[in-house]
Each structure stands twice: as structure tokens, then as C-alpha cells.
Coordinates of C-alpha atoms and ligand atoms in Angstrom, one line a residue:
Chain A
M697 CA 5.0 -19.8 2.1
Q698 CA 1.9 -21.6 3.0
F699 CA -1.1 -21.0 1.3
T700 CA -5.0 -22.8 1.5
I701 CA -6.1 -23.8 -2.1
N702 CA -9.3 -25.9 -2.8
G703 CA -9.6 -26.5 0.8
R704 CA -6.0 -27.5 1.3
A705 CA -2.9 -26.6 2.8
F706 CA 0.0 -26.0 0.8
E707 CA 3.6 -25.1 1.5
A708 CA 5.6 -23.9 -1.1
D709 CA 9.8 -22.1 -1.1
V710 CA 9.2 -19.8 -3.8
D711 CA 10.9 -16.7 -5.4
I712 CA 9.0 -13.6 -3.9
R713 CA 8.6 -12.7 -7.7
T714 CA 6.3 -15.1 -7.9
S715 CA 2.3 -14.6 -9.5
L716 CA -0.6 -16.7 -7.6
L717 CA -0.7 -18.0 -11.2
D718 CA 2.7 -19.3 -11.6
L719 CA 2.6 -20.5 -8.1
C720 CA -0.5 -22.6 -9.2
R721 CA 0.8 -24.2 -12.4
E722 CA 5.0 -24.1 -11.4
H723 CA 5.2 -25.7 -8.1
L724 CA 1.8 -27.1 -7.0
D725 CA 1.0 -28.7 -10.1
L726 CA -2.3 -27.0 -10.5
T727 CA -2.1 -26.6 -13.7
G728 CA -5.8 -26.0 -14.8
A729 CA -5.5 -22.3 -14.9
K730 CA -3.9 -21.4 -17.8
K731 CA -1.6 -18.3 -19.0
G732 CA -3.3 -16.8 -22.0
C733 CA -1.1 -13.0 -21.8
D734 CA 0.0 -12.9 -18.0
H735 CA -1.1 -8.7 -18.3
G736 CA -4.6 -8.9 -17.5
Q737 CA -5.9 -8.8 -20.8
C738 CA -7.3 -12.4 -21.0
G739 CA -8.8 -13.6 -18.5
A740 CA -7.7 -17.2 -18.9
C741 CA -6.1 -16.7 -15.4
T742 CA -8.7 -16.6 -12.9
M743 CA -9.4 -17.9 -9.9
L744 CA -11.5 -17.0 -6.7
I745 CA -9.9 -15.6 -3.8
N746 CA -12.0 -15.3 -0.8
G747 CA -14.9 -15.7 -3.6
R748 CA -13.9 -12.9 -6.2
R749 CA -13.1 -13.4 -9.1
V750 CA -9.1 -12.4 -9.9
N751 CA -6.5 -12.1 -12.9
S752 CA -4.1 -14.6 -10.7
C753 CA -1.3 -13.6 -13.2
L754 CA -1.6 -9.8 -11.6
T755 CA -0.7 -10.9 -8.6
L756 CA 1.7 -12.1 -6.1
A757 CA 1.6 -15.1 -4.5
V758 CA 3.3 -13.8 -1.2
M759 CA 0.6 -11.6 -1.0
H760 CA -2.5 -14.5 -0.7
Q761 CA -0.3 -16.3 2.0
E762 CA -3.8 -15.7 4.4
D763 CA -6.6 -16.2 2.0
E764 CA -8.8 -19.0 0.5
I765 CA -8.3 -19.7 -3.2
I766 CA -10.1 -21.8 -5.4
T767 CA -9.2 -23.2 -8.4
I768 CA -11.1 -24.7 -11.2
E769 CA -9.8 -28.5 -9.7
G770 CA -11.2 -26.7 -6.8
V771 CA -14.9 -26.4 -8.8
G772 CA -15.3 -30.0 -9.6
D773 CA -13.7 -33.5 -11.1
P774 CA -14.9 -35.6 -13.5
Q775 CA -17.0 -37.6 -10.3
G776 CA -18.9 -34.3 -9.5
L777 CA -18.6 -31.9 -12.0
H778 CA -20.2 -28.3 -10.8
P779 CA -23.4 -27.5 -12.6
L780 CA -21.4 -24.9 -15.0
Q781 CA -18.8 -27.4 -16.5
H782 CA -22.4 -29.3 -17.0
A783 CA -23.5 -26.6 -18.7
F784 CA -20.2 -25.9 -20.5
V785 CA -20.1 -30.1 -21.8
R786 CA -24.0 -29.5 -23.0
H787 CA -23.8 -26.6 -24.8
D788 CA -20.6 -27.1 -26.5
A789 CA -19.3 -23.6 -25.3
Y790 CA -15.5 -24.3 -25.6
Q791 CA -13.4 -25.9 -29.0
C792 CA -9.8 -25.9 -27.9
G793 CA -10.5 -25.2 -24.3
Y794 CA -7.9 -23.3 -23.3
C795 CA -9.9 -20.7 -22.2
T796 CA -12.8 -22.6 -20.3
P797 CA -11.4 -23.1 -16.7
G798 CA -10.9 -19.0 -16.6
Q799 CA -14.5 -18.9 -17.9
I800 CA -15.7 -21.0 -15.4
C801 CA -14.4 -19.2 -12.4
S802 CA -15.0 -16.1 -14.2
A803 CA -18.3 -17.4 -14.0
I804 CA -19.0 -18.5 -10.9
G805 CA -17.9 -15.4 -9.5
M806 CA -19.9 -13.3 -11.9
L807 CA -23.2 -15.4 -11.2
D808 CA -22.5 -14.3 -7.3
E809 CA -22.3 -10.7 -7.9
I810 CA -25.6 -11.3 -10.0
K811 CA -26.9 -12.5 -6.7
K812 CA -25.2 -9.2 -4.9
G813 CA -27.6 -7.1 -7.2
W814 CA -24.3 -5.6 -8.3
P815 CA -25.2 -3.4 -12.0
S816 CA -23.0 -3.7 -14.8
H817 CA -21.9 -1.1 -17.2
V818 CA -25.0 -2.3 -19.7
S819 CA -27.6 -1.7 -16.7
A820 CA -30.2 0.6 -17.1
D821 CA -31.2 1.6 -14.1
L822 CA -28.1 1.0 -11.7
S823 CA -30.3 0.2 -8.7
S824 CA -32.2 -2.8 -10.5
P825 CA -30.3 -5.0 -13.1
V826 CA -32.0 -6.7 -15.0
F827 CA -30.6 -10.2 -16.4
D828 CA -30.1 -10.6 -19.7
D829 CA -27.8 -12.2 -22.6
Q830 CA -26.6 -8.6 -22.9
E831 CA -26.1 -8.4 -19.1
I832 CA -24.0 -11.4 -19.3
S833 CA -21.5 -10.8 -22.2
E834 CA -20.8 -7.7 -20.5
R835 CA -20.1 -9.5 -17.4
M836 CA -18.0 -11.7 -19.0
S837 CA -15.8 -9.9 -21.0
G838 CA -12.6 -10.2 -19.4
N839 CA -12.6 -13.3 -20.3
L840 CA -11.3 -13.6 -24.1
C841 CA -11.7 -17.2 -26.4
R842 CA -9.7 -17.2 -29.2
C843 CA -12.0 -20.2 -30.4
A844 CA -14.8 -17.5 -30.5
A845 CA -17.4 -19.5 -28.8
Y846 CA -18.6 -17.1 -27.4
T847 CA -22.4 -17.2 -27.7
N848 CA -22.3 -21.0 -26.7
V849 CA -20.9 -20.0 -23.3
V850 CA -23.4 -17.4 -23.0
D851 CA -26.2 -20.0 -23.3
A852 CA -24.3 -22.5 -20.9
I853 CA -24.1 -19.8 -18.4
R854 CA -27.8 -18.9 -18.5
E855 CA -29.1 -22.2 -18.3
V856 CA -27.2 -22.2 -14.6
A857 CA -28.7 -18.7 -13.7
D858 CA -32.1 -19.8 -14.9
S859 CA -32.1 -23.0 -12.8
A860 CA -29.9 -21.0 -10.1
A861 CA -33.5 -18.5 -10.2
N862 CA -36.2 -20.8 -10.7
D863 CA -35.3 -23.5 -8.9
R864 CA -35.6 -25.4 -11.8
T865 CA -33.5 -28.5 -13.1
A866 CA -31.3 -28.2 -15.3
D867 CA -33.2 -31.5 -17.4
E868 CA -36.0 -30.3 -17.1
K869 CA -34.9 -26.8 -18.8
D870 CA -33.0 -29.7 -21.9
K871 CA -36.5 -31.4 -22.1
V872 CA -38.4 -28.6 -22.5
M873 CA -35.8 -27.2 -25.4
A874 CA -36.4 -30.7 -26.6
D875 CA -39.9 -30.4 -26.6
E876 CA -39.7 -27.3 -28.7
V877 CA -37.5 -28.8 -30.9
M878 CA -39.4 -31.1 -32.0
A879 CA -43.1 -29.1 -31.8
Chain U
M867 CA 10.7 -8.9 -13.5
K868 CA 14.0 -7.8 -10.7
T869 CA 13.9 -8.6 -8.1
F870 CA 12.7 -6.3 -4.8
D871 CA 12.7 -6.7 -0.6
Y872 CA 8.9 -7.7 0.1
R873 CA 7.1 -5.6 3.4
K874 CA 3.7 -5.7 4.4
A875 CA 2.5 -3.1 6.4
L876 CA -0.5 -3.4 8.7
T877 CA -1.1 0.1 9.4
P878 CA -0.9 3.4 7.0
E879 CA 1.9 4.7 9.4
A880 CA 3.8 1.2 9.2
A881 CA 3.6 1.5 5.6
V882 CA 5.3 5.2 5.1
E883 CA 8.0 3.9 7.9
T884 CA 8.6 1.1 5.7
F885 CA 9.1 2.5 2.8
D886 CA 12.6 4.4 2.0
G887 CA 14.1 5.2 -0.9
E888 CA 13.8 6.4 -4.1
T889 CA 12.7 4.0 -6.1
A890 CA 11.0 1.5 -3.3
R891 CA 6.6 1.8 -4.4
F892 CA 3.8 0.9 -2.8
I893 CA 1.5 -2.2 -4.2
A894 CA -2.3 -2.0 -3.8
G895 CA -4.1 -4.2 -5.9
G896 CA -1.0 -4.5 -8.1
T897 CA -3.0 -4.7 -11.9
N898 CA -1.3 -2.0 -13.0
L899 CA 2.4 -2.2 -11.0
L900 CA 3.2 -6.0 -11.5
D901 CA 2.1 -5.2 -15.1
L902 CA 4.6 -2.7 -15.6
M903 CA 7.1 -4.4 -13.3
K904 CA 7.0 -7.7 -15.7
L905 CA 8.3 -5.7 -18.7
Q906 CA 10.6 -3.9 -16.5
V907 CA 8.8 -0.5 -16.8
E908 CA 8.8 0.1 -13.0
T909 CA 12.3 -1.7 -11.2
P910 CA 11.5 -0.9 -7.4
D911 CA 13.8 -2.7 -5.0
K912 CA 11.4 -2.3 -2.3
L913 CA 7.6 -3.5 -2.3
V914 CA 6.1 -2.3 0.4
D915 CA 2.3 -4.3 0.7
I916 CA -0.8 -2.2 1.8
S917 CA -3.4 -4.2 0.4
R918 CA -4.3 -5.7 4.3
L919 CA -4.2 -1.9 5.5
D920 CA -7.5 -1.1 7.4
L921 CA -9.2 1.4 4.3
A922 CA -11.6 -0.7 2.7
S923 CA -14.6 1.3 3.7
I924 CA -17.1 3.3 2.3
D925 CA -18.3 6.0 5.2
E926 CA -20.7 8.9 5.5
R927 CA -20.0 12.1 6.3
E928 CA -22.4 14.7 8.1
D929 CA -22.5 16.6 4.0
G930 CA -24.3 13.8 2.5
G931 CA -20.7 13.3 1.2
L932 CA -18.9 10.1 1.3
T933 CA -15.0 9.2 2.6
I934 CA -13.3 6.5 0.5
G935 CA -11.2 4.3 1.9
A936 CA -7.8 4.0 -0.2
L937 CA -8.3 0.0 -0.7
V938 CA -11.9 0.2 -1.3
P939 CA -11.6 -2.1 -4.4
N940 CA -13.0 -0.5 -7.7
A941 CA -15.9 -3.1 -7.4
D942 CA -17.5 -2.1 -4.7
L943 CA -17.2 1.4 -5.2
A944 CA -19.0 1.3 -8.4
A945 CA -22.0 -1.1 -6.6
D946 CA -22.2 0.5 -3.2
P947 CA -25.7 1.7 -2.9
R948 CA -25.3 5.2 -1.5
V949 CA -22.2 6.2 -4.7
I950 CA -25.6 4.5 -7.5
D951 CA -28.1 7.2 -5.7
R952 CA -26.1 10.7 -5.5
Y953 CA -22.9 10.2 -7.9
E954 CA -24.4 8.0 -10.8
V955 CA -21.4 8.9 -12.7
L956 CA -18.5 7.1 -10.8
S957 CA -20.2 4.4 -10.8
R958 CA -21.0 4.4 -14.6
A959 CA -17.2 5.9 -15.5
L960 CA -15.7 2.8 -12.7
L961 CA -17.8 -0.3 -14.9
A962 CA -17.1 1.2 -18.0
G963 CA -13.2 0.3 -16.9
A964 CA -11.7 -2.6 -17.6
S965 CA -13.1 -6.4 -16.7
G966 CA -15.2 -7.3 -13.4
Q967 CA -11.6 -10.0 -12.3
L968 CA -9.6 -6.6 -12.5
R969 CA -12.7 -4.0 -10.5
N970 CA -12.7 -6.7 -7.8
K971 CA -8.3 -6.2 -7.1
A972 CA -8.4 -2.5 -8.1
S973 CA -8.1 -0.4 -5.9
T974 CA -9.7 3.2 -5.7
G975 CA -5.7 4.6 -4.7
G976 CA -4.4 2.8 -7.2
N977 CA -6.8 4.2 -9.7
L978 CA -6.0 7.5 -9.2
L979 CA -2.3 6.2 -9.8
Q980 CA -2.8 4.0 -12.7
R981 CA 0.7 4.8 -15.2
T982 CA -0.1 5.7 -19.3
R983 CA -0.8 3.1 -22.1
C984 CA 1.1 5.0 -24.0
Y985 CA 2.8 2.2 -26.5
Y986 CA 6.3 3.4 -26.2
F987 CA 5.7 3.9 -22.1
Y988 CA 5.6 -0.2 -22.0
D989 CA 8.2 -0.8 -24.7
T990 CA 11.6 -0.1 -22.9
G991 CA 13.4 -0.8 -26.4
S992 CA 11.2 2.8 -27.2
R993 CA 12.3 6.5 -26.2
C994 CA 10.2 7.9 -24.0
N995 CA 10.8 10.2 -21.5
K996 CA 8.3 9.6 -19.0
R997 CA 9.2 6.6 -18.8
T998 CA 13.4 7.4 -19.0
P999 CA 13.7 11.0 -18.2
G1000 CA 15.5 12.9 -21.1
S1001 CA 15.6 9.7 -24.1
G1002 CA 12.8 11.5 -26.4
C1003 CA 9.3 10.9 -27.3
D1004 CA 8.9 8.2 -29.4
A1005 CA 4.9 8.6 -30.3
I1006 CA 5.4 12.5 -31.7
G1007 CA 5.4 11.2 -34.8
G1008 CA 4.6 7.9 -34.3
A1009 CA 2.0 5.8 -33.2
N1010 CA -0.3 8.1 -31.2
R1011 CA -3.8 7.5 -32.1
I1012 CA -4.6 7.1 -29.0
L1013 CA -2.8 9.9 -27.0
A1014 CA -3.6 13.4 -25.7
V1015 CA -4.6 16.3 -27.5
L1016 CA -4.5 18.8 -25.2
G1017 CA -2.4 19.1 -21.9
T1018 CA 0.6 18.3 -24.2
S1019 CA 4.3 19.1 -24.4
E1020 CA 7.0 18.5 -26.7
H1021 CA 8.2 16.3 -24.4
C1022 CA 5.4 13.7 -23.7
I1023 CA 1.6 13.8 -25.3
A1024 CA 0.5 11.1 -23.4
T1025 CA -2.5 10.0 -21.9
H1026 CA -4.4 9.4 -18.3
P1027 CA -6.2 6.3 -18.4
S1028 CA -8.0 6.2 -15.3
D1029 CA -12.3 7.0 -16.1
M1030 CA -12.6 6.7 -12.3
A1031 CA -10.0 9.8 -12.4
V1032 CA -12.9 11.2 -14.5
A1033 CA -15.4 11.2 -12.6
M1034 CA -13.5 11.9 -9.6
R1035 CA -12.7 15.5 -11.2
A1036 CA -16.4 16.6 -12.5
L1037 CA -17.4 15.8 -8.8
D1038 CA -14.6 18.0 -6.8
A1039 CA -13.3 15.3 -4.8
T1040 CA -10.5 16.1 -2.3
V1041 CA -7.6 13.2 -2.0
L1042 CA -6.5 12.2 1.6
T1043 CA -2.8 11.8 2.6
L1044 CA -0.2 10.8 5.0
K1045 CA 3.2 11.9 4.4
R1046 CA 6.8 10.1 5.6
D1047 CA 6.9 12.2 8.6
G1048 CA 3.4 11.6 9.6
D1049 CA 2.1 15.0 7.9
R1050 CA -1.5 14.9 6.5
R1051 CA -2.3 16.6 3.6
R1052 CA -5.8 17.4 1.9
I1053 CA -5.6 18.0 -2.0
S1054 CA -8.0 19.0 -4.4
I1055 CA -8.3 16.6 -7.6
H1056 CA -7.9 20.2 -9.3
D1057 CA -4.8 20.2 -8.2
F1058 CA -3.5 16.9 -7.8
Y1059 CA -2.0 15.9 -11.5
R1060 CA 0.2 17.5 -13.2
L1061 CA 0.7 18.9 -17.1
P1062 CA 3.7 17.0 -18.0
G1063 CA 6.2 19.9 -19.5
D1064 CA 9.3 19.2 -18.9
T1065 CA 9.2 16.7 -16.3
P1066 CA 6.2 13.9 -17.8
H1067 CA 8.0 11.0 -15.5
I1068 CA 6.4 13.5 -12.0
E1069 CA 2.9 13.0 -12.8
T1070 CA 1.4 14.3 -9.4
V1071 CA 1.9 16.8 -6.6
L1072 CA 2.8 13.5 -4.3
D1073 CA 6.0 13.3 -2.5
T1074 CA 8.0 10.2 -2.7
G1075 CA 6.3 7.6 -0.3
E1076 CA 3.5 9.6 0.4
L1077 CA 0.2 7.4 1.3
I1078 CA -3.4 8.1 -0.6
T1079 CA -5.4 7.0 2.9
H1080 CA -8.9 8.0 1.1
I1081 CA -10.4 10.2 -1.1
E1082 CA -13.1 12.6 0.0
L1083 CA -16.1 13.0 -2.2
P1084 CA -18.5 16.5 -1.1
K1085 CA -21.6 16.3 -0.5
P1086 CA -23.8 15.2 -3.9
P1087 CA -24.0 17.6 -6.4
S1088 CA -28.3 18.3 -8.0
G1089 CA -28.8 17.8 -11.5
R1090 CA -28.2 14.9 -13.6
Q1091 CA -25.2 13.2 -13.8
A1092 CA -23.5 10.9 -16.6
Y1093 CA -20.9 9.4 -18.3
R1094 CA -20.0 8.3 -21.8
K1095 CA -17.2 6.6 -22.9
V1096 CA -16.3 6.3 -26.2
R1097 CA -13.7 2.8 -27.3
D1098 CA -12.5 0.6 -30.1
R1099 CA -15.0 -2.1 -28.7
A1100 CA -17.8 -1.9 -26.5
S1101 CA -15.8 -3.6 -23.7
Y1102 CA -12.7 -3.8 -21.5
A1103 CA -11.1 -1.3 -23.6
F1104 CA -9.7 2.0 -22.9
A1105 CA -11.3 5.1 -23.5
L1106 CA -9.9 7.1 -26.9
V1107 CA -12.7 9.8 -25.5
S1108 CA -14.8 9.7 -21.8
V1109 CA -17.0 12.6 -20.7
G1110 CA -17.9 13.0 -17.3
A1111 CA -20.7 15.2 -16.8
V1112 CA -22.4 16.6 -14.0
I1113 CA -25.3 19.4 -15.3
H1114 CA -28.1 20.9 -13.5
I1115 CA -31.3 22.8 -15.3
Q1116 CA -33.6 25.4 -14.0
E1117 CA -35.9 27.4 -15.1
R1118 CA -34.8 26.2 -18.5
R1119 CA -31.3 27.2 -18.2
I1120 CA -27.9 25.4 -17.3
A1121 CA -27.5 26.3 -13.8
R1122 CA -24.0 24.4 -12.9
A1123 CA -22.4 22.1 -14.7
A1124 CA -19.3 20.3 -14.1
F1125 CA -17.6 18.2 -17.3
A1126 CA -14.3 15.9 -17.3
F1127 CA -12.8 14.4 -20.1
G1128 CA -11.0 11.3 -20.5
G1129 CA -8.4 10.1 -23.2
L1130 CA -7.8 14.0 -24.2
A1131 CA -5.3 14.8 -22.0
P1132 CA -2.0 13.8 -19.9
M1133 CA -4.6 14.4 -16.6
P1134 CA -8.8 13.4 -16.2
W1135 CA -9.2 17.3 -18.2
R1136 CA -12.2 19.8 -16.7
S1137 CA -12.3 23.1 -18.6
Q1138 CA -13.9 26.5 -16.7
A1139 CA -14.4 27.6 -20.6
V1140 CA -16.6 24.7 -21.0
E1141 CA -18.5 25.3 -17.9
L1142 CA -19.0 29.7 -18.0
A1143 CA -20.4 28.7 -22.1
L1144 CA -23.2 26.6 -20.3
I1145 CA -23.7 28.2 -17.2
G1146 CA -27.3 30.7 -17.3
K1147 CA -27.8 29.6 -21.1
A1148 CA -30.1 27.8 -22.0
P1149 CA -29.8 23.4 -23.5
T1150 CA -30.0 24.4 -27.3
R1151 CA -28.0 23.0 -29.7
D1152 CA -25.7 26.5 -29.9
T1153 CA -25.1 26.1 -26.5
F1154 CA -23.8 22.9 -26.5
E1155 CA -21.7 23.6 -29.7
A1156 CA -19.9 26.7 -28.3
A1157 CA -19.2 24.2 -25.3
A1158 CA -17.4 22.3 -27.8
D1159 CA -15.6 24.9 -29.2
A1160 CA -14.7 25.8 -25.8
L1161 CA -13.1 22.5 -24.6
L1162 CA -11.1 21.9 -28.3
A1163 CA -9.8 25.6 -29.0
E1164 CA -6.0 25.0 -28.1
A1165 CA -6.9 21.2 -29.0
K1166 CA -3.5 20.4 -31.6
G1167 CA -3.8 17.0 -32.8
F1168 CA 0.2 14.5 -33.4
G1169 CA -1.3 13.0 -36.5
G1170 CA -2.4 9.5 -35.5
N1171 CA -4.9 11.1 -33.1
D1172 CA -6.4 13.6 -35.1
F1173 CA -9.8 12.1 -35.2
K1174 CA -10.1 13.0 -31.4
I1175 CA -10.8 16.2 -31.4
P1176 CA -13.9 16.2 -33.9
L1177 CA -14.9 13.0 -31.4
A1178 CA -14.5 14.9 -28.1
R1179 CA -17.1 17.2 -30.0
R1180 CA -19.3 15.3 -30.6
T1181 CA -18.8 13.1 -27.6
L1182 CA -19.5 16.3 -25.8
I1183 CA -22.6 17.5 -27.3
A1184 CA -24.2 13.9 -27.2
T1185 CA -23.7 14.0 -23.7
L1186 CA -25.7 17.0 -23.3
R1187 CA -28.1 16.3 -25.3
D1188 CA -28.6 13.3 -23.5
L1189 CA -28.6 15.2 -20.3
T1190 CA -31.1 17.9 -21.3
E1191 CA -34.1 16.1 -22.7
H1192 CA -36.4 15.2 -20.8
Ligands
LIG1241 C1 -6.0 -5.5 -18.9 C2 -6.6 -4.1 -18.6 C3 -7.6 -3.7 -18.7 C4 -7.7 -2.1 -17.8 N1 -8.9 -1.4 -18.1 C5 -9.0 -0.3 -17.6 C6 -10.0 0.8 -18.2 O1 -10.9 0.5 -19.0 N2 -10.3 1.8 -17.5 C7 -9.6 2.0 -16.3 O2 -10.0 3.4 -16.2 N3 -8.3 1.4 -16.2 C8 -8.3 0.6 -16.6 N4 -7.3 -0.6 -16.6 C9 -6.8 0.0 -14.8 C10 -6.6 -0.3 -13.5 O3 -8.0 0.0 -13.3 C11 -5.8 -0.1 -12.7 O4 -4.4 -0.8 -13.1 C12 -6.0 -0.1 -11.1 O5 -7.1 0.9 -11.0 C13 -5.1 0.2 -10.3 O6 -5.2 -0.4 -8.9 P1 -4.1 -1.4 -7.9 O7 -4.9 -1.3 -6.8 O8 -4.2 -3.0 -8.8 O9 -2.4 -0.1 -8.2 P2 -1.1 -0.6 -8.2 O10 -1.3 -1.6 -9.3 O11 -1.3 -1.6 -7.0 O12 -0.5 0.7 -7.8 C14 -0.6 1.4 -9.1 C15 0.4 2.6 -8.9 O13 -0.1 3.2 -7.5 C16 0.7 3.2 -6.2 N5 -0.7 3.3 -5.7 C17 -1.3 1.6 -5.0 N6 -2.1 2.1 -3.8 C18 -1.4 3.4 -3.6 C19 -1.8 4.3 -2.1 N7 -3.0 4.1 -1.8 N8 -1.3 5.4 -2.2 C20 0.1 5.7 -2.8 N9 0.3 5.0 -4.0 C21 0.2 3.8 -4.4 C22 1.6 2.0 -6.9 O14 2.3 2.2 -6.1 C23 1.4 2.1 -8.0 O15 2.7 2.6 -8.2 C24 -7.1 -1.5 -17.0 C25 -5.9 -2.9 -16.6 C26 -5.4 -3.5 -17.5 C27 -4.8 -4.4 -17.0
LIG1242 S1 3.8 9.6 -25.5 FE1 5.0 10.4 -23.3 S2 5.1 8.2 -22.2 FE2 4.6 8.3 -24.2 S3 6.6 7.8 -25.5 FE3 6.7 10.2 -25.2 S4 7.2 11.0 -23.3 FE4 6.9 8.7 -23.4
LIG1243 S1 -3.0 -15.2 -18.3 FE1 -4.3 -13.5 -16.8 S2 -5.6 -12.3 -17.7 FE2 -4.9 -13.5 -19.5
LIG1244 S1 -12.1 -22.4 -26.3 FE1 -10.8 -22.1 -27.2 S2 -9.7 -20.3 -26.5 FE2 -12.1 -20.5 -25.8

């Protein structure tokens, strides 16, 4: 079978039953995505398929040979962190870190859904959802965190979303926050 | 997971042709089927991959209705501006279900056909007539908190877990199919599901290998729409009770009402008695109580799920109150 993952071509000879998650973790040495439940209940395995966030444990690798797959390894690396990765570090948005790759891939997909104007369960007006913390929590509910770092996860995502929206850099935002603390 | 033969179909005709034998399965999003295959609740010997069929568009019809391809993802259906504008109950029901990741993968056809969440159905060590016909039902007398109070039989008390299907019933949708012999059928959503009776393993009127190609929504109903879901946590949980509602008030009387319920029965539940109790009446507390009486006249709890009967009453009344207040 042939795959395109993080912009690279891979070939693997795997059992037909292999999930996309197991393909990456067990056969391609891409161990960033985690297996929490293997049943679509935790979000630790979240990847982006053609830009959309999905649970990679609940889909077969064989079904995705024509797709562009992005795992956390393709989101950023220590030399070039994605803004969300920066924000997670800055906001201490994890403890053990097991859910983090899934949280970040999910947040990337989620921010794109917001950009497209998609509503959520908590949107009062489905045609023009307002983007607040409650919306982030609802939209990220498919990612569980056993360490309960939720409030910091929301803060980290909020910062990236705001800075994208206001075209304000994260550093300035930090400074504003620091000034507020000093005042 | 048991191994299987995998075939990808590129047209609906090829999909039904490739499907052979009793144990083959179509796979769309896979979010329910693979879950069950991992536990060997489902053990198909062949998977026909229908995920790339050209059935992923939502098309406008002349009467203002919509034709929804069976492969439209739940997320896209919920966010479609026409659905939001004309069928808010459907958008709301979809958004109340599962998670962002799952809705991106789950298809319209697969959602209709998702299986029950009864714990014993999932546990191959338990007796379950739906999984293994004739083996018994461990839920009756067991942990049945999430199970049904309406439409049950002595053989099965499972609930149908879909939120979307509840809205489809409130909206009088029609399911379009393609059979293995090439025939096409149009099945009203009201005739689509079957009660368990003594064959709880048969859940719909579909024949073996019959492919859902589309779901049609008729001309949008007038009036207001709502979907109210009560569950154990505020997000990412199945319904204990849900109500999909369409109500039209004219001259302070209820002119039209369509109410469907989730979490209560083996199929998304629609009750004519509820609607008869409402139509022509003024929207008062007494009218709402009468509608709840009509809904629950034949409700029967099994111990753990007794609470669903008063919960359904309160949820229906709250939905009616919200929809009829200004
Ligand atoms: C953790 C979790 C939470 C969830 N929470 C909710 C919830 O709150 N509310 C809710 O409503 N749902 C919920 N779901 C269920 C989810 O909505 C379903 O799994 C999904 O809709 C199934 O769609 P699919 O395309 O993935 O189906 P698949 O898994 O591909 O298929 C399901 C069944 O339908 C058949 N099938 C699929 N397409 C067709 C077709 N076109 N014609 C004929 N047969 C077909 C398959 O053969 C299979 O038997 C949840 C699921 C998970 C894993
Ligand atoms: S309620 Fe139905 S699905 Fe649950 S154990 Fe009994 S027969 Fe099986
Ligand atoms: S491992 Fe995929 S959702 Fe938990
Ligand atoms: S940081 Fe430990 S599970 Fe989320």
C-alpha cells in the first residue's frame, strides 16, 4: 500500500485490518499520534486527512491511499514549532503530554472549521457563531485529557485564534498580559 | 478483528454488485462498523468500501427541499447554510452528536444505520438477542439505564442511538436506495425502521446488500424548530432523552406539530398521539401535559431506566414551552 504522510511518500506492506493509527505508529515510525482508547472516544489519535480532523483509530489505512495525511510530526518540529505548539508550551497546556498531539491536530482542524463559519452545539445563532471560550470547549470535546489540563488548553488555543484574528503576534499578547499582571 | 476481503466500489451499481453473501458490509465512515469489528460484534467476511462514491453532495429540489447524498459527512450537513436556514432541527441534532472529529468522518447513510449502544450488545461475553439471535437478553434485569421505555419487546429493549435520525423523522424524510437487482426504492423514514419484536437483529426494512444512495427532505415546514438533548455530560455523549420538534402556531393555536424522540425507543420515535394532543389547542401548560401523557401512556421502565419516563415528560414540556414563548 502507498501513502502520503506529512508530504512524504511511504510504502508499507500491512495487514488489511490495519488502522491508520497503527500504520503510522507500528509500521512507519510515526509515533506522535497516541492510542488512548482505540474506539473513537478520546481523540488522542487525531490526525488531519485532507485538512480535516479525524480519529485515526477508527479508519482503515487501506481506505486512505489517495489522501494527504498530516500527523503531529508534520505540524512542526523542535526547530520550527507551529504557533499552537508554542502556545501549548507557553500556557502549560499539558501535564503528561499524552493527549497533546491529538489536542494540537484537533485544534488545527477546529480553527479551520471556525474559519469556514461552521457552527457548534453551543452557537446561539447557527448562521453566525461567536467565537468564545465556551465554543472552544465544545468544539474540543472530542479530546479528553486525563490530566485535566483543559483550562490551559483553551487558553492556548484562544491565544492562537485571537492572534490570527487580530493579526497580533503572540509575543505582543504576552506582553499585554504581563503588563496587566504588573499593573 | 476477523480478517476480511476488501473491495473498493467507485459507483453505486458496482457497490451493490460487489456485495455478496449475508455477511458482507458496506463501509462508509467506518466509525461505527470498525468499532464493532474490533470487538468482533460484527465479523464481515467482505467490506465494500463505498466512501469514494460520488454521493457527497447536497442538491436543491424545485419544491425547496434538499436531496442529501448518503456520503455527505455529518459535519458538512450540519454546516450547510440551506440546512441551517430551512431545517434547523437537523443541524442542531447533528451538532449535538459525537465530536468534531467523528462528525467529519460519519456519513449520512451510516448515521441512520448505526447500531445500539446497549452494553451487552458490545460485550460478546453477554447474552444478546440482537447480536446472537435466540441467546437471550442480559439487559432486561441488568444494567439498562440507557435503554428504551417505549416500543420494547421481551426480546430486546435497546435504543437507537442516532440524533440525526430523530430530526429526520420530525422532518418526514425519505430514504432512497439501490438494490442488488438494480431496483431503486423510496422508503419513508416512518417505514424505514422496525421494532424489535422477536427479531431484534433486524433493524430496518432494507434488504441484504441494499445501498442507501440519498435522503430526501421535503419542502421545509413552516413554524419553529428545535432539538433538545439531555445526556450525562454536556458534550460528546449519547442522548438519555432527546426531542426533535417542529411546531407552527397560527392565531394562538397550534396549527401543525411534528415531534420525534431519541433515547426512548428502539427507533427514533414519532407519536401521532402527541401531535393530536397538540393540534388545534392553545399552547398552554395543560396542553403540554396532555401531550406528555399521550407520549408516555404506554411507557414501561425496566428498573435502571425508570427515570427516563419523568425525564421525557419534562424534556417534552420544556421544549414546547421554549418553542411557544415569544
Ligand atoms: C465515541 C462516539 C460517540 C458518538 N456519539 C454520538 C452521538 O452522540 N450521537 C449520534 O447520533 N451518534 C454518535 N456516534 C455515532 C456516529 O454518529 C456513527 O458512528 C456514525 O454516524 C456512523 O456513520 P459512518 O459513516 O461512520 O458509518 P459506518 O461505520 O461506515 O457504517 C455503519 C453501518 O451502516 C452501513 N452503511 C453505511 N453507509 C451505508 C449506505 N450508504 N447504505 C447502506 N448501508 C450503509 C454499514 O454497513 C454499517 O453497518 C458516536 C460514535 C462514537 C464512536
Ligand atoms: S437490549 Fe437488545 S441489544 Fe441489549 S442485550 Fe438485550 S437484546 Fe441485546
Ligand atoms: S485512540 Fe482514537 S479516539 Fe481514542
Ligand atoms: S496532559 Fe496528560 S492526558 Fe492530557
